[in-house]
XYZ file of C-alpha atoms in Angstrom:
556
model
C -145.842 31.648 -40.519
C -147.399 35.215 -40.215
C -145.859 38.758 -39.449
C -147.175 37.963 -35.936
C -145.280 34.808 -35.606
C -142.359 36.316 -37.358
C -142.026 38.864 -34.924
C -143.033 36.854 -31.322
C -139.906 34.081 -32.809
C -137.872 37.212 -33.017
C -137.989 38.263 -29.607
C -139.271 35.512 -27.562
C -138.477 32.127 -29.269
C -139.929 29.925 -26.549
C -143.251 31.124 -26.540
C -143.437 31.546 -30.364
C -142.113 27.500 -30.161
C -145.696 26.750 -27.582
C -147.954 28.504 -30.175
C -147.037 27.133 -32.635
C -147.458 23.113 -30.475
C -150.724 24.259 -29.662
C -151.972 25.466 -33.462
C -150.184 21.663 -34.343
C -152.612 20.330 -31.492
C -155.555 21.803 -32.794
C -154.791 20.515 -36.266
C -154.367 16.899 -34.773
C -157.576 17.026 -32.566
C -159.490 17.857 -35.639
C -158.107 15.268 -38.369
C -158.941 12.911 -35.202
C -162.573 13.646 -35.092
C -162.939 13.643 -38.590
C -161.607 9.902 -39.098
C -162.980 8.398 -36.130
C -166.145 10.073 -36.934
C -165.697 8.268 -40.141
C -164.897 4.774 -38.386
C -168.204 4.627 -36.077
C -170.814 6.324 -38.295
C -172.995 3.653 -39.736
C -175.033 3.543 -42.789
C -177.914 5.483 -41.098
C -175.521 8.492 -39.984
C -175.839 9.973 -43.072
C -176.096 13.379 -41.934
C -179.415 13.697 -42.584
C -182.673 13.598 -40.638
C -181.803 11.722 -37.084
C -178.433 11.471 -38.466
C -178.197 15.099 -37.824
C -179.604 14.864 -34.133
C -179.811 11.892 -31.916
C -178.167 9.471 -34.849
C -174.965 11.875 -35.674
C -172.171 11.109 -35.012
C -169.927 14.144 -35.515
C -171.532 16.312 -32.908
C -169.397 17.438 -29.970
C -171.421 15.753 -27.967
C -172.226 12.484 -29.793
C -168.655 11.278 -30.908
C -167.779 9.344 -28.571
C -170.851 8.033 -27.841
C -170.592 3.580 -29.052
C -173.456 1.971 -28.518
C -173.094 -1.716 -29.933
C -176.389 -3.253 -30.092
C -177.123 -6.882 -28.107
C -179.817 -8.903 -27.761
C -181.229 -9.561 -24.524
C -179.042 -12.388 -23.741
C -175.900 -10.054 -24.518
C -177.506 -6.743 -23.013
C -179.348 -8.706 -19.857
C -178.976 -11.907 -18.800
C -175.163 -11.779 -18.742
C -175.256 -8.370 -16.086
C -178.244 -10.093 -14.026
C -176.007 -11.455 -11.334
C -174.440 -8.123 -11.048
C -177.553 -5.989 -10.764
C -179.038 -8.715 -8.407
C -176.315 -8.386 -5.841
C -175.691 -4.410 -6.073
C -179.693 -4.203 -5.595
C -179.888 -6.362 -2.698
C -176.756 -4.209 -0.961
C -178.316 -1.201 -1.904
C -181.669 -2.597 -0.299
C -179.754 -3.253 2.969
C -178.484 -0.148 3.201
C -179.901 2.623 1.819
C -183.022 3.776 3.332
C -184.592 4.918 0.114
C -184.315 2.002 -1.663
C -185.842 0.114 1.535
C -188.682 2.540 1.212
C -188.681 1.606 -2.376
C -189.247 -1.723 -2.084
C -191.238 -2.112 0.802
C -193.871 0.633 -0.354
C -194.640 -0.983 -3.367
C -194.965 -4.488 -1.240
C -197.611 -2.692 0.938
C -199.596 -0.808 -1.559
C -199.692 -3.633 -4.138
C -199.855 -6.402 -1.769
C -200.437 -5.165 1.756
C -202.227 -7.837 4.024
C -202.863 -10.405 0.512
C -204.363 -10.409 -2.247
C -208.131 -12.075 -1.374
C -209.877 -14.397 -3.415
C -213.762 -13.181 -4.524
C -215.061 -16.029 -6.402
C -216.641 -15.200 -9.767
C -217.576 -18.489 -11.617
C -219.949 -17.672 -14.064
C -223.000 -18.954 -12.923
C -225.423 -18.888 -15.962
C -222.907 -20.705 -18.172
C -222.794 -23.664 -15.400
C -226.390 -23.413 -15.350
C -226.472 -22.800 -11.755
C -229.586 -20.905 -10.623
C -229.086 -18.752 -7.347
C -229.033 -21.603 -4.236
C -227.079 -23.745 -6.016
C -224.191 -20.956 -7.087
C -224.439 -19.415 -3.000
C -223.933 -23.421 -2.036
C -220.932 -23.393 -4.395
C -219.390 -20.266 -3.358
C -219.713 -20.971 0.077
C -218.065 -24.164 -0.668
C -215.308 -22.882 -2.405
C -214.623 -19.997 0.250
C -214.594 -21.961 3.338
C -212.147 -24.965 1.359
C -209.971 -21.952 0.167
C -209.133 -20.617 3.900
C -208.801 -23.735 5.232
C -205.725 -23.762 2.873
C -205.030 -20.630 2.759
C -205.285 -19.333 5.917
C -202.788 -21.306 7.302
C -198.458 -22.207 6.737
C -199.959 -25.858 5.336
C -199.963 -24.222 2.067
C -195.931 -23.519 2.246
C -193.384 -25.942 1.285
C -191.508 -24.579 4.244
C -194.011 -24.680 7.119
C -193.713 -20.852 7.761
C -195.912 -18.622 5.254
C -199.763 -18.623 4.337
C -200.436 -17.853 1.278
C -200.843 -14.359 1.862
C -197.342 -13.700 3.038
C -195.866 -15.612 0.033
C -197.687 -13.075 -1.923
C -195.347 -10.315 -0.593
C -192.474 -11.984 -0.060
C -192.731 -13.440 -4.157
C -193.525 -9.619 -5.221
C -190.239 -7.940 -2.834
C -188.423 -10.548 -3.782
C -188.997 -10.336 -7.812
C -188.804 -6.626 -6.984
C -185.666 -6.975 -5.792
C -184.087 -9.773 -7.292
C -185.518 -9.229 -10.770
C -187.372 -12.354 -10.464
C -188.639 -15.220 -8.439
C -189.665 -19.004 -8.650
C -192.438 -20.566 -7.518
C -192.728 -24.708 -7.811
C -196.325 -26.783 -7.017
C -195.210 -29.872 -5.455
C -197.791 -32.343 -4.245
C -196.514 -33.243 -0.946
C -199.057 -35.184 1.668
C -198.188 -34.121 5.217
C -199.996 -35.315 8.436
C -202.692 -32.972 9.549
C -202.744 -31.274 5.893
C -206.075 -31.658 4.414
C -204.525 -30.559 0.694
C -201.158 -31.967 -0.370
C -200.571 -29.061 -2.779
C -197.890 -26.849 -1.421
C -195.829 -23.571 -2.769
C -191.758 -23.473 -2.654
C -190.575 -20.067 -3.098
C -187.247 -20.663 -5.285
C -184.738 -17.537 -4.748
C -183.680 -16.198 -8.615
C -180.183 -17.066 -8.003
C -180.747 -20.712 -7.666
C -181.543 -20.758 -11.561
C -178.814 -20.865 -13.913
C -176.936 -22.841 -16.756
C -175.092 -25.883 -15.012
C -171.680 -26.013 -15.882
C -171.617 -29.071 -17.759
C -173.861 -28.350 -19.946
C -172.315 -28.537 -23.801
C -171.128 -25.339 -25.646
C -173.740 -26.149 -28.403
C -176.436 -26.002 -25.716
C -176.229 -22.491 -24.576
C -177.930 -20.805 -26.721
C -180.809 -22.887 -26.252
C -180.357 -23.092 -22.238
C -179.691 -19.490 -21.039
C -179.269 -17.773 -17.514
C -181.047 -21.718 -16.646
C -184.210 -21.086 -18.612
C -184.336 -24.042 -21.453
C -186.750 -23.338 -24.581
C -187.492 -25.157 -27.499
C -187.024 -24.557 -31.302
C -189.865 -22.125 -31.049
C -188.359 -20.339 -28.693
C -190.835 -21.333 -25.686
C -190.047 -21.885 -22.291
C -189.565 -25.514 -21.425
C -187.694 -26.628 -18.803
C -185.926 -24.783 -15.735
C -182.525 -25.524 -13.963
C -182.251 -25.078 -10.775
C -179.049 -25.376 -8.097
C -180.387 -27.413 -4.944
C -178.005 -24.791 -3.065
C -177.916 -21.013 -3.448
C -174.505 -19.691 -5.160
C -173.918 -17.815 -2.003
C -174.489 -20.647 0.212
C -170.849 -22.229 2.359
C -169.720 -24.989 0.984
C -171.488 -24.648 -2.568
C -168.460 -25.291 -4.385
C -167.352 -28.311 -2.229
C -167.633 -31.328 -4.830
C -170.544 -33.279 -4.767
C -172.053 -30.569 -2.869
C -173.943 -29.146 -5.423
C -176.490 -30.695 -7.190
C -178.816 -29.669 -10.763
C -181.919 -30.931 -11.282
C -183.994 -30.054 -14.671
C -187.756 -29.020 -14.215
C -190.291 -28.952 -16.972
C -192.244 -26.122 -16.950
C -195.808 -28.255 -17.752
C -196.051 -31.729 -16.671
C -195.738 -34.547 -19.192
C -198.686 -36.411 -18.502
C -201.361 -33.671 -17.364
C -199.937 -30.441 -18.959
C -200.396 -28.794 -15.637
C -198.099 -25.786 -14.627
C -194.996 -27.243 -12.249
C -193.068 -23.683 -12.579
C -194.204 -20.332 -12.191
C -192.009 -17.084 -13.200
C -192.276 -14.539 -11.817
C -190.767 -11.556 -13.563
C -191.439 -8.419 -15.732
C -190.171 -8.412 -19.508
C -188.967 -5.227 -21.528
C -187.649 -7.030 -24.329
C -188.212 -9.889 -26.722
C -186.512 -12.741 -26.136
C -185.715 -12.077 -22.859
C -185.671 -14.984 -20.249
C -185.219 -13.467 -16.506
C -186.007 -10.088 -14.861
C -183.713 -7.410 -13.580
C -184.457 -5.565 -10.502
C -187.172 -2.660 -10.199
C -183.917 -0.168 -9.153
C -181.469 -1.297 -12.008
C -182.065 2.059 -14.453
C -180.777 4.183 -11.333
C -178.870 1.606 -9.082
C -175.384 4.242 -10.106
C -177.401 7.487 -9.106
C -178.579 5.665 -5.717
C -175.234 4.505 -5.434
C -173.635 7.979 -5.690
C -176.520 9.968 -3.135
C -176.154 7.266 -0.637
C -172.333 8.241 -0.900
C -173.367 11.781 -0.785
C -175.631 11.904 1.863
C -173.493 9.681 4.193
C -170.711 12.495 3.768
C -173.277 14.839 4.766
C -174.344 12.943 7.578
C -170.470 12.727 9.010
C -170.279 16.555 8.161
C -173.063 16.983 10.503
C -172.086 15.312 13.280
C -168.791 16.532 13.149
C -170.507 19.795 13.292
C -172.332 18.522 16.494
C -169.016 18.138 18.417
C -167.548 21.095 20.194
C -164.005 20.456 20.515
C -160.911 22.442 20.727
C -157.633 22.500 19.287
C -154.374 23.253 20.442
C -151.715 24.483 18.397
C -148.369 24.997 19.213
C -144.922 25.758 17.276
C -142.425 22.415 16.690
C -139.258 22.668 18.679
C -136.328 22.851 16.983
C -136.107 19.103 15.963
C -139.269 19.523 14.090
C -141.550 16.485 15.936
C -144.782 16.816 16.304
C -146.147 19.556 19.014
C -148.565 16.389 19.864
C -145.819 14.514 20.698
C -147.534 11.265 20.039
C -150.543 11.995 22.189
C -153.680 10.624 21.431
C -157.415 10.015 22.475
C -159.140 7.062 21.805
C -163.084 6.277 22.477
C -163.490 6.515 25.974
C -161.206 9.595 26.310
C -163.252 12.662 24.278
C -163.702 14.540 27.421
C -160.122 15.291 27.092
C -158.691 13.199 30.184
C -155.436 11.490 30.214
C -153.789 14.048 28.232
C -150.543 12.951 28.496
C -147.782 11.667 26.826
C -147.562 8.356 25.871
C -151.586 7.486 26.004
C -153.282 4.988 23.966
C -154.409 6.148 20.704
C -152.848 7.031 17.499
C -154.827 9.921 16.266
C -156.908 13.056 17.779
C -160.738 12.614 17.721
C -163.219 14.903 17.927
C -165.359 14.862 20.781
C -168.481 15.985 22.287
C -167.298 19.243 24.483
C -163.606 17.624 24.456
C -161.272 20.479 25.849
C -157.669 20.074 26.061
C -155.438 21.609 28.837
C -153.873 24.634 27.456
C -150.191 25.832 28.814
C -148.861 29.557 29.067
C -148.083 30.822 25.117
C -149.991 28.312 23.587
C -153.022 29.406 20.886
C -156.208 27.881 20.762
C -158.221 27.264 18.092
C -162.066 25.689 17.812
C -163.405 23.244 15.221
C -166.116 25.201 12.980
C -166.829 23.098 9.976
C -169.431 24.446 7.804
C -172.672 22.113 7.847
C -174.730 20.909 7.559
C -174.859 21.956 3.465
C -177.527 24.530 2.745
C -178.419 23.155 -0.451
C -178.096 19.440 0.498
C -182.303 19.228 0.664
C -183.267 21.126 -2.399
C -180.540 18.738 -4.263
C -181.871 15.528 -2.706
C -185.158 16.020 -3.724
C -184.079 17.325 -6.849
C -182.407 13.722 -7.468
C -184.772 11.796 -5.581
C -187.690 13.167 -7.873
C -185.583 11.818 -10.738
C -185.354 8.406 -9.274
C -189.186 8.437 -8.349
C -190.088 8.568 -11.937
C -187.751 5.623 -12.796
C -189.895 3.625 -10.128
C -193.559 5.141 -11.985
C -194.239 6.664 -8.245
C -194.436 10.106 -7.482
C -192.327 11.680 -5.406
C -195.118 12.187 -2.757
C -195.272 8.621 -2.291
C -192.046 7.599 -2.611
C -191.144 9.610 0.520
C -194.169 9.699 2.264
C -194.342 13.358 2.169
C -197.726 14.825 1.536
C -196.807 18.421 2.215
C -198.979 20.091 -0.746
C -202.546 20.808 -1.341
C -205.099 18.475 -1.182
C -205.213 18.348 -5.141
C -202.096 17.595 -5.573
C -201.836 14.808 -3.262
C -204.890 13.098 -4.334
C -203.221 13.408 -8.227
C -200.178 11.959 -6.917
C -201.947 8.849 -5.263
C -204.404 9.034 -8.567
C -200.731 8.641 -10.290
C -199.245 6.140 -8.409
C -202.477 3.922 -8.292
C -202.410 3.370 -11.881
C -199.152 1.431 -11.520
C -200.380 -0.441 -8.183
C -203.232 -1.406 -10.104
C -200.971 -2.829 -13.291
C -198.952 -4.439 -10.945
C -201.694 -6.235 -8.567
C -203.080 -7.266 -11.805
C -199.889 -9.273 -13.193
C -199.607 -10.420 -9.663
C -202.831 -12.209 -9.968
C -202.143 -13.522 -13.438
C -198.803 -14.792 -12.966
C -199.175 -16.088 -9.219
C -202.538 -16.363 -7.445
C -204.849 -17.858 -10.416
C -202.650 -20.383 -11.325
C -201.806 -21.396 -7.642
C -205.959 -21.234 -6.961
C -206.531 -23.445 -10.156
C -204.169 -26.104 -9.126
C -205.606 -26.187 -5.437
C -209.189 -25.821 -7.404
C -208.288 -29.186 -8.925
C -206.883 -31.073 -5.891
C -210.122 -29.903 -4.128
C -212.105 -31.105 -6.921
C -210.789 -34.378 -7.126
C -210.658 -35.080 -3.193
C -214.512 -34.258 -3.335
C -214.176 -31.487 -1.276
C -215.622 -29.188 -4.012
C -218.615 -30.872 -6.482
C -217.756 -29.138 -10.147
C -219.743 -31.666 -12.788
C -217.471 -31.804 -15.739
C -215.034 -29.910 -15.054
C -212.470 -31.617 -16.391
C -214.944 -32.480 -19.914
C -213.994 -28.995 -21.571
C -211.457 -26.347 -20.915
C -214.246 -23.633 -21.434
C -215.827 -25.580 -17.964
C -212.547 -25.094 -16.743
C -212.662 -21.594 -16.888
C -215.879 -20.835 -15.618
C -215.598 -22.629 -12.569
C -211.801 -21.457 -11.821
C -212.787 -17.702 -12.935
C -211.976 -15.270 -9.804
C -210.639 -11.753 -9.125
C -207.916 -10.855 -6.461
C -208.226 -7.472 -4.465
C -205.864 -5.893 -2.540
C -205.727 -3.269 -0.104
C -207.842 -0.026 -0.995
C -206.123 3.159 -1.938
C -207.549 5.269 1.211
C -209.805 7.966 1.190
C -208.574 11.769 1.558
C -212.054 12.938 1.333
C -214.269 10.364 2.171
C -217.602 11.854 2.181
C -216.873 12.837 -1.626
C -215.473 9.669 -2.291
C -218.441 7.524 -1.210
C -220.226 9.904 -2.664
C -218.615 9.384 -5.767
C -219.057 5.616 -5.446
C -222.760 5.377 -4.554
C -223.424 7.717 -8.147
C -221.005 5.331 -10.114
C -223.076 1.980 -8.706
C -226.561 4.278 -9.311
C -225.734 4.614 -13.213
C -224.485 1.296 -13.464
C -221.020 2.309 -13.825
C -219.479 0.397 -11.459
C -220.819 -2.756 -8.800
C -221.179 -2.636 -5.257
C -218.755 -5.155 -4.958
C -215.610 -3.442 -6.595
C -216.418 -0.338 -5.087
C -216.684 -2.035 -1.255
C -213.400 -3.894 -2.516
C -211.551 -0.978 -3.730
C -212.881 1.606 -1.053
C -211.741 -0.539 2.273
C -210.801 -3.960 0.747
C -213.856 -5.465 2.088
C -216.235 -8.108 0.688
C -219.638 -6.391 -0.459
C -221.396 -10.111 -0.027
C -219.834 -10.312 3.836
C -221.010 -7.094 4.722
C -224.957 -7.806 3.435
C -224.531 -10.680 5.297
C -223.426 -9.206 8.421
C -225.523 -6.175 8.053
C -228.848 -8.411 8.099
C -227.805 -10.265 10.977
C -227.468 -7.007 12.814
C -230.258 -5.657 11.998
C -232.253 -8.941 12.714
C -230.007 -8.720 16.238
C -231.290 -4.926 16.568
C -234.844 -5.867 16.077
C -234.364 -8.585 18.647
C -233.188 -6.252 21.521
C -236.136 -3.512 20.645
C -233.733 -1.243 19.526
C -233.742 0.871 15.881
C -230.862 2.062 13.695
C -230.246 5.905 12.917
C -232.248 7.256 10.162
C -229.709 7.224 7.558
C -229.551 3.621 7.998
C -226.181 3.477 8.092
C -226.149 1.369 11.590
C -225.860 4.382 13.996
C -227.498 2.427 16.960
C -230.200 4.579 18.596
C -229.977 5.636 22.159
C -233.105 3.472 23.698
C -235.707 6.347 25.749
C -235.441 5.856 29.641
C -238.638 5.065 30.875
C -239.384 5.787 34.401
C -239.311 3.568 37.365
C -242.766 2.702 38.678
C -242.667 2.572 42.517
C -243.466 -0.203 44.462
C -246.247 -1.070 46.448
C -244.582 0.141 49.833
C -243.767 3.582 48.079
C -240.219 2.986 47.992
């Protein structure tokens, strides 16, 4: 103990007595960091390189900081359900997340992904009638499929609309199942059909044997290699009444390639960030707290505001003597804000705001008027602030995510630019993991019904390929300018840098070989009726030159 000390316990014990707690505090606190610092650091905090920054572990802001590693099955699969359900509430009632989900459906998916048939034509040694004959062929037998709800298990989707409602439902779920089932139906030319299989249906069945599990997780089965074998799947949803009623519920094991033809029977539908990983989490899970937390916020703002809305007036008067209320139990309910039936003893518990509610004031009494303070003046700049955050979590800009395109033309052609480059990643692993496989089944069923002639197809896999081989576009990305971007896409076919074809598909979503086709019959049609197109030759129709009318022979 110092002279200071000394002196302070001389004259005022009791405070000498707290400094000298808090120095024994301080003391404490810091022998505590130091083991515990001790007890977490690993052989990689050594202190030196990252074990002075982001690996340290004796930095203020890095002690308590535990992060155990797991593998994907610790880490993932066993917070899936969670993240499933808290993304589908958040999807049903936040309007962001709605947005969320529902942009990406229509940008990426939009009206379906169409087929354009690309078999490779010189490999089949198919000269130029017979390849038109076959793609003809295969177009016409593809909408006739399709086209139509024959194609759905359930009677209610063509093929098109289980396109979106696979991708919003693996963005929101984390994943989605898709079985092939061959099932003949009257007035179905093609017995192939698609059952969309929700993610929670898939999961470990509870009899299966502790010493299966780690084979079997989350209901996805592999082998000793570590591929995908076999699914499980509930023949009720989890959430379904009834679904733990026994004998209710019912497992049933299906193998992802059949036995006897190696053919696909499952398709999965998800996106994998880590090795080993078996199911998806939902598009929203990095930020599902923040979302969370501003739908909180901004629903408080929202009440603040109409609060604010509500002109109503208070009256306040001293407690008699007793001390009861100066309300004296009066309340308004609903139907009462315009301040009638004030009186004692009226229904209601509590006094409500209201929209121009005044109450009837007596001699003495002071009035007093409801003036919250909102809405918040900084409640925009801080949503966007946050919502700009959440946009780059979802690889959109912020533009697009809420549909604002309030900045120069530059920047909102870079943001679409931006966003594009996802849409385009993700239409791509749409058509790998869900329309080619679904065409090449239905290819095959076509084949073999002789609806579609493909000699030796089914001699070599490399046959296979070529006749199967198609791409899938989607809806274009819009034009902002258009007369530069046609521009654009005229040079780009000129120098051979792009095809006619891609550029009609990603310009408008069109088919290049429809719109020859179309174009020559209206010119042909033109040509018919005497009339000429505009000199461009774009189609403009001319106006035909009225020619006088010759009188007749009376002079009429």
């Amino acid at each position: 103990m110092n002279i200071i000390d000394k002196a302070i316990n001389f004259v005022a014990p009791g405070i000498a007595a707290k400094r000298e707690q808090a120095r024994t505090e301080v003391v404490r606190q810091q022998a505590v960091r130091q083991v515990t610092s001790q007890l977490i650091s690993g052989p990689g905090s050594n202190g030196r390189g990252y074990g002075k920054h982001g690996a340290s572990t004796t930095k203020s802001s890095m002690l308590f900081w535990n992060t155990p590693a797991g593998d994907a099955d610790v880490d993932i699969h066993q917070n899936v359900p969670k993240l499933r359900e808290r993304a589908r509430d958040l999807h049903a009632g936040t309007d962001i997340v709605a947005a969320a989900h529902k942009g990406l459906r229509t940008n990426i998916v939009g009206t379906g992904l169409k087929l354009n048939t690309a078999f490779d034509a010189k490999f089949l040694g198919l000269d130029t009638v017979r390849a038109e004959k076959l793609r003809s062929s295969i177009q016409r037998e593809w909408a006739l499929w399709a086209d139509t709800p024959k194609c759905d298990a359930a009677g209610l989707s063509d093929f098109y609309q289980l396109q979106a409602l696979a991708f919003i439902s693996t963005m929101m779920s984390g994943d989605v199942f898709a079985l092939m089932p061959s099932k003949p139906r009257r007035w179905s030319t093609y017995d192939l059909k698609i059952n969309l299989i929700e993610s929670d249906r898939c999961a470990t069945p509870p009899d299966i044997a502790i010493t299966d599990r780690d084979r079997i997780q989350s209901g996805v089965e592999v082998d000793a290699d570590g591929m995908v074998v076999a699914y499980h799947f509930s023949n009720r949803h989890p959430g379904a009444v009834g679904y733990n009623l026994t004998g209710a519920n019912e497992w049933v094991r299906v193998e992802k390639y059949g036995i006897r033809t190696g053919r696909v029977n499952v398709l999965h539908l998800f996106e994998a960030e880590r090795p080993g990983q078996r199911r998806g989490i939902p598009v929203i899970a990095p930020i599902i707290e923040s979302l969370k937390q501003l739908s909180q916020y901004t629903s408080a703002e929202l009440a603040a505001a109409v609060i604010t809305s509500m002109y109503t007036v208070f009256i306040t008067t001293p407690a008699d003597d007793e001390g009861d209320s100066p309300f004296d139990g009066v309340g308004m309910d609903a139907g009462d804000l315009d301040g009638a039936d004030y009186a004692a003893g009226a229904s209601g518990d509590e006094i409500k705001l209201g929209q121009g509610a005044i109450m009837r004031t007596d001699p003495g009494e002071d009035v007093k008027f409801a003036d919250p303070t909102r809405p918040n003046p900084n409640y925009e700049a801080f949503v966007r602030a946050m919502l700009k955050q959440m946009a780059a979590a979802l690889e959109l800009p912020y533009e697009i995510l809420t549909k604002q395109f309030t900045n120069s033309y530059s920047a909102s052609r870079g943001a679409l630019l931006e966003a594009w480059k996802m849409y385009r990643m993700r239409r791509a692993w749409l058509s790998k993991s869900f329309c080619q496989p679904i065409y090449e089944e239905w290819f095959v069923e076509a084949v073999l019904k002789g609806r579609i002639e493909a000699p030796g197809i089914f001699d070599d896999p490399a046959i296979f390929a070529a006749y199967t081989r198609a791409e899938w576009h989607g809806p274009s990305q819009g034009l902002l300018d258009p007369t530069k971007e046609v521009d654009a896409a005229v040079t780009r076919i000129e120098n051979n840098m792009s095809t006619a074809e891609r550029e009609t598909a990603e310009l408008n979503g069109g088919s290049w070989e429809q719109n020859v086709q179309q174009r020559a019959y209206e010119k042909s049609r033109l040509k018919e009726l005497g009339l000429t197109e505009g000199g461009s030759g774009a189609g403009q129709l001319a106006t035909p030159q009225n020619t006088p009318v010759e009188d007749d022979e009376d002079g009429e």
